[in-house]
């Protein structure tokens, strides 16, 4: 309510300075798009109120990776599910032991969500559940080939009104 009052005051000052008498003139407040918000989102750390806050991006790749894992853990602990998370090589800059830990966090997150990631690490796959692994091979960059145990992937016949005649295409 206080914010709406502030917007009205700013609107009045603008109308007065521009000498606008039109009652249809309104100042509207809008939230940034999700893309803009996430692109400009920054996190800071401090361990003392008298010390300056430090941006996490200045802490080094190891600490940034630790922060990312903590962020996913927080999402996992508070998430209601139904979301899709896509990550590219989550093992980057993680020690092998921490890769195992992050894999467990992603498995927990996948309990209520769809988690898709690419990896080159053996720590991010469960060899005892081969049905959970979908490999994509692209020999000589000519054509991608999906490799899945038993080839039991369900491929829809229509995707966004596009009819697929042959899934290999």
Short mmCIF file of C-alpha atoms in Angstrom, two decimals:
data_model
loop_
_atom_site.label_atom_id
_atom_site.label_comp_id
_atom_site.label_asym_id
_atom_site.label_seq_id
_atom_site.Cartn_x
_atom_site.Cartn_y
_atom_site.Cartn_z
CA UNK A 1 0.00 0.00 0.00
CA UNK A 2 2.86 2.41 0.78
CA UNK A 3 4.45 1.59 -2.56
CA UNK A 4 1.23 2.47 -4.42
CA UNK A 5 1.17 5.81 -2.58
CA UNK A 6 4.76 6.50 -3.62
CA UNK A 7 3.91 5.70 -7.25
CA UNK A 8 0.95 8.15 -7.07
CA UNK A 9 3.21 10.88 -5.67
CA UNK A 10 5.80 10.31 -8.42
CA UNK A 11 2.99 10.34 -11.00
CA UNK A 12 1.74 13.68 -9.63
CA UNK A 13 5.20 15.24 -9.75
CA UNK A 14 5.73 14.07 -13.35
CA UNK A 15 2.32 15.42 -14.40
CA UNK A 16 3.09 18.74 -12.73
CA UNK A 17 6.58 19.08 -14.22
CA UNK A 18 5.38 18.11 -17.71
CA UNK A 19 2.22 20.21 -17.28
CA UNK A 20 0.00 17.25 -18.13
CA UNK A 21 -3.68 17.71 -17.28
CA UNK A 22 -4.83 14.41 -18.77
CA UNK A 23 -6.40 12.20 -16.10
CA UNK A 24 -5.65 9.12 -18.23
CA UNK A 25 -1.93 9.67 -17.68
CA UNK A 26 -0.76 6.90 -15.34
CA UNK A 27 2.59 5.72 -14.06
CA UNK A 28 2.72 1.94 -13.98
CA UNK A 29 5.23 -0.25 -12.19
CA UNK A 30 6.23 -3.54 -13.80
CA UNK A 31 8.40 -6.41 -12.74
CA UNK A 32 11.33 -7.44 -14.94
CA UNK A 33 10.97 -10.55 -17.05
CA UNK A 34 12.28 -13.79 -15.56
CA UNK A 35 15.20 -13.76 -18.03
CA UNK A 36 16.18 -10.21 -17.08
CA UNK A 37 15.84 -10.98 -13.39
CA UNK A 38 18.02 -14.10 -13.51
CA UNK A 39 20.64 -12.51 -15.78
CA UNK A 40 21.07 -9.66 -13.29
CA UNK A 41 20.70 -11.68 -10.10
CA UNK A 42 23.76 -11.45 -7.86
CA UNK A 43 24.59 -13.04 -4.52
CA UNK A 44 26.92 -11.58 -1.92
CA UNK A 45 28.63 -12.90 1.21
CA UNK A 46 29.73 -11.24 4.39
CA UNK A 47 30.74 -12.62 7.75
CA UNK A 48 30.57 -9.32 9.62
CA UNK A 49 28.16 -6.37 9.33
CA UNK A 50 31.11 -3.95 9.47
CA UNK A 51 32.91 -5.62 6.55
CA UNK A 52 31.97 -5.07 2.90
CA UNK A 53 29.89 -7.69 1.19
CA UNK A 54 31.72 -9.67 -1.48
CA UNK A 55 30.09 -10.90 -4.68
CA UNK A 56 30.15 -14.69 -4.95
CA UNK A 57 31.40 -14.43 -8.54
CA UNK A 58 34.70 -13.06 -7.16
CA UNK A 59 35.26 -16.06 -4.86
CA UNK A 60 36.77 -18.54 -7.35
CA UNK A 61 35.34 -21.46 -9.31
CA UNK A 62 35.42 -23.90 -6.39
CA UNK A 63 33.38 -21.65 -4.13
CA UNK A 64 30.98 -20.78 -6.94
CA UNK A 65 30.44 -24.52 -7.52
CA UNK A 66 29.81 -24.98 -3.79
CA UNK A 67 27.25 -22.18 -3.95
CA UNK A 68 25.49 -23.78 -6.93
CA UNK A 69 25.22 -27.09 -5.06
CA UNK A 70 23.87 -25.25 -2.00
CA UNK A 71 21.34 -23.49 -4.22
CA UNK A 72 20.10 -26.80 -5.64
CA UNK A 73 19.94 -28.30 -2.15
CA UNK A 74 17.82 -25.38 -0.98
CA UNK A 75 15.52 -25.83 -3.99
CA UNK A 76 15.27 -29.56 -3.26
CA UNK A 77 14.37 -28.96 0.38
CA UNK A 78 11.65 -26.40 -0.42
CA UNK A 79 10.39 -27.52 -3.83
CA UNK A 80 6.86 -28.77 -4.49
CA UNK A 81 7.84 -30.36 -7.80
CA UNK A 82 6.64 -30.27 -11.38
CA UNK A 83 9.59 -28.35 -12.81
CA UNK A 84 12.22 -29.13 -15.44
CA UNK A 85 15.89 -28.51 -14.61
CA UNK A 86 18.45 -28.65 -17.42
CA UNK A 87 22.16 -28.53 -16.58
CA UNK A 88 25.20 -28.72 -18.78
CA UNK A 89 28.11 -30.65 -17.28
CA UNK A 90 27.37 -30.07 -13.58
CA UNK A 91 30.64 -31.79 -12.66
CA UNK A 92 32.74 -28.91 -13.98
CA UNK A 93 35.09 -27.56 -11.27
CA UNK A 94 33.94 -30.16 -8.72
CA UNK A 95 36.24 -32.63 -6.98
CA UNK A 96 35.17 -36.28 -7.51
CA UNK A 97 33.84 -36.62 -3.94
CA UNK A 98 31.77 -33.46 -4.35
CA UNK A 99 30.54 -34.74 -7.73
CA UNK A 100 29.06 -37.77 -5.94
CA UNK A 101 27.37 -35.48 -3.43
CA UNK A 102 25.93 -33.21 -6.14
CA UNK A 103 24.67 -36.27 -8.03
CA UNK A 104 22.76 -37.32 -4.90
CA UNK A 105 21.27 -33.82 -4.61
CA UNK A 106 20.13 -34.00 -8.26
CA UNK A 107 18.66 -37.48 -7.68
CA UNK A 108 16.65 -36.12 -4.76
CA UNK A 109 15.52 -33.16 -6.88
CA UNK A 110 14.48 -35.61 -9.63
CA UNK A 111 12.10 -37.29 -7.19
CA UNK A 112 9.49 -34.58 -7.89
CA UNK A 113 10.92 -32.91 -11.01
CA UNK A 114 12.46 -33.71 -14.37
CA UNK A 115 16.25 -33.29 -14.23
CA UNK A 116 18.17 -33.44 -17.49
CA UNK A 117 21.91 -32.97 -17.70
CA UNK A 118 24.88 -33.70 -19.90
CA UNK A 119 28.00 -35.13 -18.30
CA UNK A 120 31.39 -36.64 -18.96
CA UNK A 121 31.74 -37.89 -15.38
CA UNK A 122 31.10 -41.45 -14.26
CA UNK A 123 30.03 -39.97 -10.92
CA UNK A 124 26.83 -38.59 -12.48
CA UNK A 125 25.40 -41.87 -13.70
CA UNK A 126 24.10 -44.98 -11.96
CA UNK A 127 25.41 -47.98 -13.86
CA UNK A 128 22.94 -50.15 -11.95
CA UNK A 129 20.02 -48.22 -13.48
CA UNK A 130 20.90 -48.16 -17.18
CA UNK A 131 17.31 -47.25 -18.12
CA UNK A 132 17.93 -43.81 -16.58
CA UNK A 133 20.78 -43.09 -19.01
CA UNK A 134 20.12 -41.73 -22.47
CA UNK A 135 23.23 -41.36 -24.58
CA UNK A 136 23.39 -39.22 -27.68
CA UNK A 137 26.10 -39.92 -30.23
CA UNK A 138 26.87 -37.65 -33.14
CA UNK A 139 29.56 -39.25 -35.27
CA UNK A 140 31.30 -36.76 -37.51
CA UNK A 141 28.61 -34.18 -36.64
CA UNK A 142 26.29 -35.48 -39.35
CA UNK A 143 23.38 -36.99 -37.48
CA UNK A 144 22.58 -37.47 -33.78
CA UNK A 145 21.80 -40.99 -32.69
CA UNK A 146 19.96 -41.77 -29.46
CA UNK A 147 21.30 -44.81 -27.65
CA UNK A 148 19.09 -46.18 -24.89
CA UNK A 149 19.05 -49.63 -23.26
CA UNK A 150 16.36 -51.70 -24.94
CA UNK A 151 15.43 -48.80 -27.24
CA UNK A 152 12.24 -48.35 -25.24
CA UNK A 153 12.07 -44.59 -25.54
CA UNK A 154 8.61 -43.29 -26.31
CA UNK A 155 8.91 -40.74 -29.08
CA UNK A 156 5.79 -38.68 -29.71
CA UNK A 157 4.34 -38.70 -33.21
CA UNK A 158 3.52 -34.97 -33.07
CA UNK A 159 5.68 -32.29 -31.41
CA UNK A 160 4.33 -28.72 -31.46
CA UNK A 161 2.08 -29.55 -34.43
CA UNK A 162 5.07 -31.01 -36.32
CA UNK A 163 4.40 -34.55 -37.46
CA UNK A 164 7.42 -36.83 -37.25
CA UNK A 165 7.43 -39.40 -40.01
CA UNK A 166 10.58 -41.18 -38.85
CA UNK A 167 12.02 -40.69 -35.32
CA UNK A 168 15.53 -41.17 -36.73
CA UNK A 169 15.12 -37.87 -38.54
#
